[in-house]
XYZ file of C-alpha atoms in Angstrom:
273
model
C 19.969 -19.344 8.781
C 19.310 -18.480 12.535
C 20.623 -14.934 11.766
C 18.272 -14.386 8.956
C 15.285 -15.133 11.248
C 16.553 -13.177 14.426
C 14.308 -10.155 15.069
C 16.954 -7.391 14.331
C 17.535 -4.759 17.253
C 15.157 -2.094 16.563
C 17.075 1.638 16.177
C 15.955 4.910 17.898
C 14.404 6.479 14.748
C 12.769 2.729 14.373
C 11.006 2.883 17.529
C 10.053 6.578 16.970
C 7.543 5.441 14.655
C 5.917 2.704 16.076
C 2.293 3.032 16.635
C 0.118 0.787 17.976
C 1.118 -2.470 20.500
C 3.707 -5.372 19.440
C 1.737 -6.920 15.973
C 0.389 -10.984 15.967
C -1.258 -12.994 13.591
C -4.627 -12.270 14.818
C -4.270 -8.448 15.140
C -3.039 -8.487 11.457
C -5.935 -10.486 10.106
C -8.732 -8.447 12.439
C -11.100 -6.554 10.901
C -10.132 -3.310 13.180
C -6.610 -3.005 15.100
C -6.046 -0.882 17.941
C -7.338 2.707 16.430
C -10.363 4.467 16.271
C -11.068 5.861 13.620
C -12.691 8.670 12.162
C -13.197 9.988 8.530
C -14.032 12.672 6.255
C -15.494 13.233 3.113
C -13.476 15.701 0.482
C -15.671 16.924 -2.456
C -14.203 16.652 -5.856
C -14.669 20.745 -5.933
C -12.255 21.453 -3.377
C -9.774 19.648 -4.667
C -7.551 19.871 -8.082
C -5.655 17.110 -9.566
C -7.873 14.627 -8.611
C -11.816 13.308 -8.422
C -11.868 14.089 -4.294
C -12.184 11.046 -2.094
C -12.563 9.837 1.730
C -9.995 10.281 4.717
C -10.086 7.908 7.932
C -7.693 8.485 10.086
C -6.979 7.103 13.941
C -8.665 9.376 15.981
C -5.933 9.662 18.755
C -3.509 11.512 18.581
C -1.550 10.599 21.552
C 1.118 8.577 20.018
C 1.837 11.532 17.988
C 1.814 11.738 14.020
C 0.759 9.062 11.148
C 2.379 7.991 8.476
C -0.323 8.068 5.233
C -1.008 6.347 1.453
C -3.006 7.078 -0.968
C -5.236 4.397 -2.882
C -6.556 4.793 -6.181
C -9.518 2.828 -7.883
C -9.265 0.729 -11.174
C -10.074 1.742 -14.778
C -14.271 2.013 -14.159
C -14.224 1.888 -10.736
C -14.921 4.390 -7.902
C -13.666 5.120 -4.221
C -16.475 2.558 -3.281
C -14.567 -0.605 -5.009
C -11.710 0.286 -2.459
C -13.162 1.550 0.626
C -12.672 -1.479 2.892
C -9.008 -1.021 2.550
C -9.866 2.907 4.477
C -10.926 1.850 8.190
C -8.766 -1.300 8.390
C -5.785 0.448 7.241
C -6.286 3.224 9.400
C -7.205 1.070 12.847
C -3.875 -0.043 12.066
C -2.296 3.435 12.470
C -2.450 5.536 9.338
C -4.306 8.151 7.257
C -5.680 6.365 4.519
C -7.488 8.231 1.354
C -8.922 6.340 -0.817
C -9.660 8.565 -3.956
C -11.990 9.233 -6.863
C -9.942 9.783 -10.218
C -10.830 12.463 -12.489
C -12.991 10.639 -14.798
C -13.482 6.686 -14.429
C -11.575 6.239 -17.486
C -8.840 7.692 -16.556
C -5.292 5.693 -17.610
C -2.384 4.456 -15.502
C -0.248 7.219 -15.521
C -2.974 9.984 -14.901
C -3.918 7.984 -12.146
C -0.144 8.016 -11.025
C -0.406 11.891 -10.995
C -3.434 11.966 -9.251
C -2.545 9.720 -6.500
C 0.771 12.013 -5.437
C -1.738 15.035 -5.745
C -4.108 13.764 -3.199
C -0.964 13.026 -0.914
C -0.155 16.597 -1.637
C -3.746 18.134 -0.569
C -3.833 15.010 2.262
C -0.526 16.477 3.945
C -0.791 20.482 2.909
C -4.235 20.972 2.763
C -6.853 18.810 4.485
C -8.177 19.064 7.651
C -5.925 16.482 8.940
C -3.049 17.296 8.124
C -1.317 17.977 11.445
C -1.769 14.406 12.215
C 0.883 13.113 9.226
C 4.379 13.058 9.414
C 4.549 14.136 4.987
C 7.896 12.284 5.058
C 5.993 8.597 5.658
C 3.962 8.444 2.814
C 3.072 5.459 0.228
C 0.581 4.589 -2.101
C -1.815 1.921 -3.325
C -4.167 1.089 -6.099
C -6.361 -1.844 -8.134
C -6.149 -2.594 -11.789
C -5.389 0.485 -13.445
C -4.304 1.937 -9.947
C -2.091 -0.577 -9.758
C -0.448 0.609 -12.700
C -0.600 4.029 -11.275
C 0.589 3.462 -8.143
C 4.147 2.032 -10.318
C 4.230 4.935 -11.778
C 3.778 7.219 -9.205
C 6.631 4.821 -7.246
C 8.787 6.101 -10.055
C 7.912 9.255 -10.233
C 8.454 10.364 -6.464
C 10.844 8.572 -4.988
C 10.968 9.801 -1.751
C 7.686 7.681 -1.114
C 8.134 4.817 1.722
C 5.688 2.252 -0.128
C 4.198 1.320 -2.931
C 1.314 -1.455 -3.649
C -0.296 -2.364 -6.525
C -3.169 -4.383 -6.278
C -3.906 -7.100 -9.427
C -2.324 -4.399 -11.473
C -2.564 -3.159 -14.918
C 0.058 -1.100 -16.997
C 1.160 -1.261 -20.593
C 4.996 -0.580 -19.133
C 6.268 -4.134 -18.244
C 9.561 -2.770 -16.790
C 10.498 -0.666 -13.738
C 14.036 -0.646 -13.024
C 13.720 2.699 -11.957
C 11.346 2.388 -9.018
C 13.581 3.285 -5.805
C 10.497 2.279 -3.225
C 9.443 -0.244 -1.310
C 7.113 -2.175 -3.939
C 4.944 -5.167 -2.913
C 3.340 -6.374 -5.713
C -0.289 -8.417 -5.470
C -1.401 -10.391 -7.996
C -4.092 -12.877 -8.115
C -3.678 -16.392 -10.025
C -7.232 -16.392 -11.648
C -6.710 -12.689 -13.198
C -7.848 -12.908 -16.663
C -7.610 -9.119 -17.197
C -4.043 -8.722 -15.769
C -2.874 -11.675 -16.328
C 0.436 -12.444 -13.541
C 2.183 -13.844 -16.018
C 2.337 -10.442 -18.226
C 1.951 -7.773 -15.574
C 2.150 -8.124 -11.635
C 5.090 -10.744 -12.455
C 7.012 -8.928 -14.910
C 6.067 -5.820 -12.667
C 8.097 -7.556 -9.798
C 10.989 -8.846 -11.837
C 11.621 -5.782 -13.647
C 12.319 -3.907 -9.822
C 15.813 -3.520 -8.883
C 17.288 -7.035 -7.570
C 18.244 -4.188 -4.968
C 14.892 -3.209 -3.490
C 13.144 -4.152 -0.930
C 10.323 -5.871 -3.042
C 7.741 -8.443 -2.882
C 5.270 -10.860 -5.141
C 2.220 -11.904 -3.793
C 0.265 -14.056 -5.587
C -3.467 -14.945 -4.255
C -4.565 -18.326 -4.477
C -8.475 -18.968 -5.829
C -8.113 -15.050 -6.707
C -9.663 -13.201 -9.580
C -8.850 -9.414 -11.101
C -11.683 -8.487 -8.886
C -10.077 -9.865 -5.571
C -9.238 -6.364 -4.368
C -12.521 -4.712 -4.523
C -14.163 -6.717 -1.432
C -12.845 -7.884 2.144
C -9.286 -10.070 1.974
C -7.929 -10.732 4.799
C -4.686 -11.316 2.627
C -4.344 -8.210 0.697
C -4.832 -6.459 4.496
C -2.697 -8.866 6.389
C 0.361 -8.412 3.758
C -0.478 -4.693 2.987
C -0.553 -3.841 6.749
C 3.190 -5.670 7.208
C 4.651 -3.744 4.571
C 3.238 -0.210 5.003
C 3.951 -1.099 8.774
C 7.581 -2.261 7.889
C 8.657 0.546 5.306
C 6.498 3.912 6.356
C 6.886 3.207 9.778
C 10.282 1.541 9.693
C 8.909 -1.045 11.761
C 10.608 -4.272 12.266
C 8.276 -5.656 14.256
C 6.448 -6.736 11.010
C 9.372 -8.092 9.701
C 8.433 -11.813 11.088
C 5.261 -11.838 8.806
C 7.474 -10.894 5.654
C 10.501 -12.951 5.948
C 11.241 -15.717 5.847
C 8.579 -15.775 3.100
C 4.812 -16.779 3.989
C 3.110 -19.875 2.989
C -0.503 -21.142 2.959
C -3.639 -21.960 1.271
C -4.634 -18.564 0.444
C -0.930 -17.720 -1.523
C -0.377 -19.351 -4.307
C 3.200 -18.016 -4.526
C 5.362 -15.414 -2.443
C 8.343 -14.193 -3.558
C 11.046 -11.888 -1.520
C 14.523 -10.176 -1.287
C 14.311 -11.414 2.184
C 15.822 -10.256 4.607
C 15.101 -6.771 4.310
C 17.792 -4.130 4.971
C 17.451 -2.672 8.575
């Protein structure tokens, strides 16, 4: 058991991507971590594939490049519902765009293509694109996002992460999905229920992925949409862990995290190194 919990040895390419000092408890759960950040509007008319969005981004470049995700809204919802997830993502060390879909209506697996296409403007196109290393790139969404983000997991798998957020999808199974998947799911979720979507979501993933179920204690469908210091903590430690190879963030993955605010965590602890 004492190997399990060891820090592993971090490799050269590991250490290449660190950004930011050593992680703790408290600078996971902050509000801000150590970057300044900027953003940027992106109209919806400069844009195709997608309903435009917001960029922040760490204003420093002097640890070099960013990893980046893309995070879509749920079926209704705007960039607005998801915006707290921009700055405290990026103070963390990332370009973060939270988008606006096409129409608010918009299903699952549209939202799935519209989330890789803001990647693609975010790392060919946008203003900030110098700043992100396009091979560290996941992607995140609520509700109907959720869904989307699963799909777009699937569809590209060359991504680094993937988190869906209370997630909502008709599919049920995802044996295909070849990325880092963290799935969130809240245990008062009336909408998506766990029990037939962010569970089966997780279950259905290869017994061979990294992959992870996060269930949020005294949590509704809506959870997402307003400040957790959950969601961020968790989110941070695996976008930290898998875009940024990170193992640093390992301890606050595995072995599995318990308290008041989870109301279940599941893991294929340890993760490969």
């Amino acid at each position: 058991m004492a190997l399990a919990l060891a820090a592993p040895q971090a490799t050269a390419a590991e250490t290449e991507y660190r950004r930011g000092p050593a992680p703790t408890n408290s600078s996971i759960e902050a509000l801000r971590g150590p970057f300044a950040v900027s953003e940027t509007s992106v109209s919806s008319l400069l844009v195709t594939g997608f309903g435009g969005g917001t960029i922040y981004y760490p204003t420093s470049t002097a640890e070099g490049t960013f990893g980046a995700v893309a995070i879509s809204p749920g079926y209704t919802g705007t960039q607005s519902s998801i915006s707290w997830l921009g700055p405290r993502l990026a103070s963390q060390g990332f370009v973060v765009f939270t988008i606006d879909t096409n129409t608010t209506l918009d299903q699952p697996d549209s939202r799935a293509d519209q989330l890789l296409a803001a990647l693609d403007y975010l790392t060919q196109r946008s203003s900030v694109r110098t700043r992100i290393d396009n091979t560290r790139l996941g992607v995140m969404g609520h509700s109907m996002g959720g869904g989307g983000t699963l799909r777009a997991a699937e569809q590209r798998p060359s991504l680094q992460a993937a988190i869906p957020l209370t997630g909502w999808h008709t599919d049920k199974t995802w044996g295909s999905v070849r990325v880092p998947t963290l799935v969130i799911g809240a245990d008062g979720d009336t909408i998506a229920p766990v029990s037939s979507h962010s569970e089966p979501f997780y279950t259905t993933l290869p017994s061979t992925l990294d992959k992870a179920y996060l269930e949020l204690n005294g949590a509704t469908h809506f959870t997402p949409n307003t400040s957790n210091t959950t969601i961020a903590k968790y989110s941070i430690s695996w976008l930290k862990r898998f875009i940024d190879n990170d193992t640093r963030y390992e301890q606050f993955l595995c072995p599995a995290p318990r308290g008041a605010a989870i109301q279940e965590y599941r893991d294929t602890c340890p993760h490969s190194t």
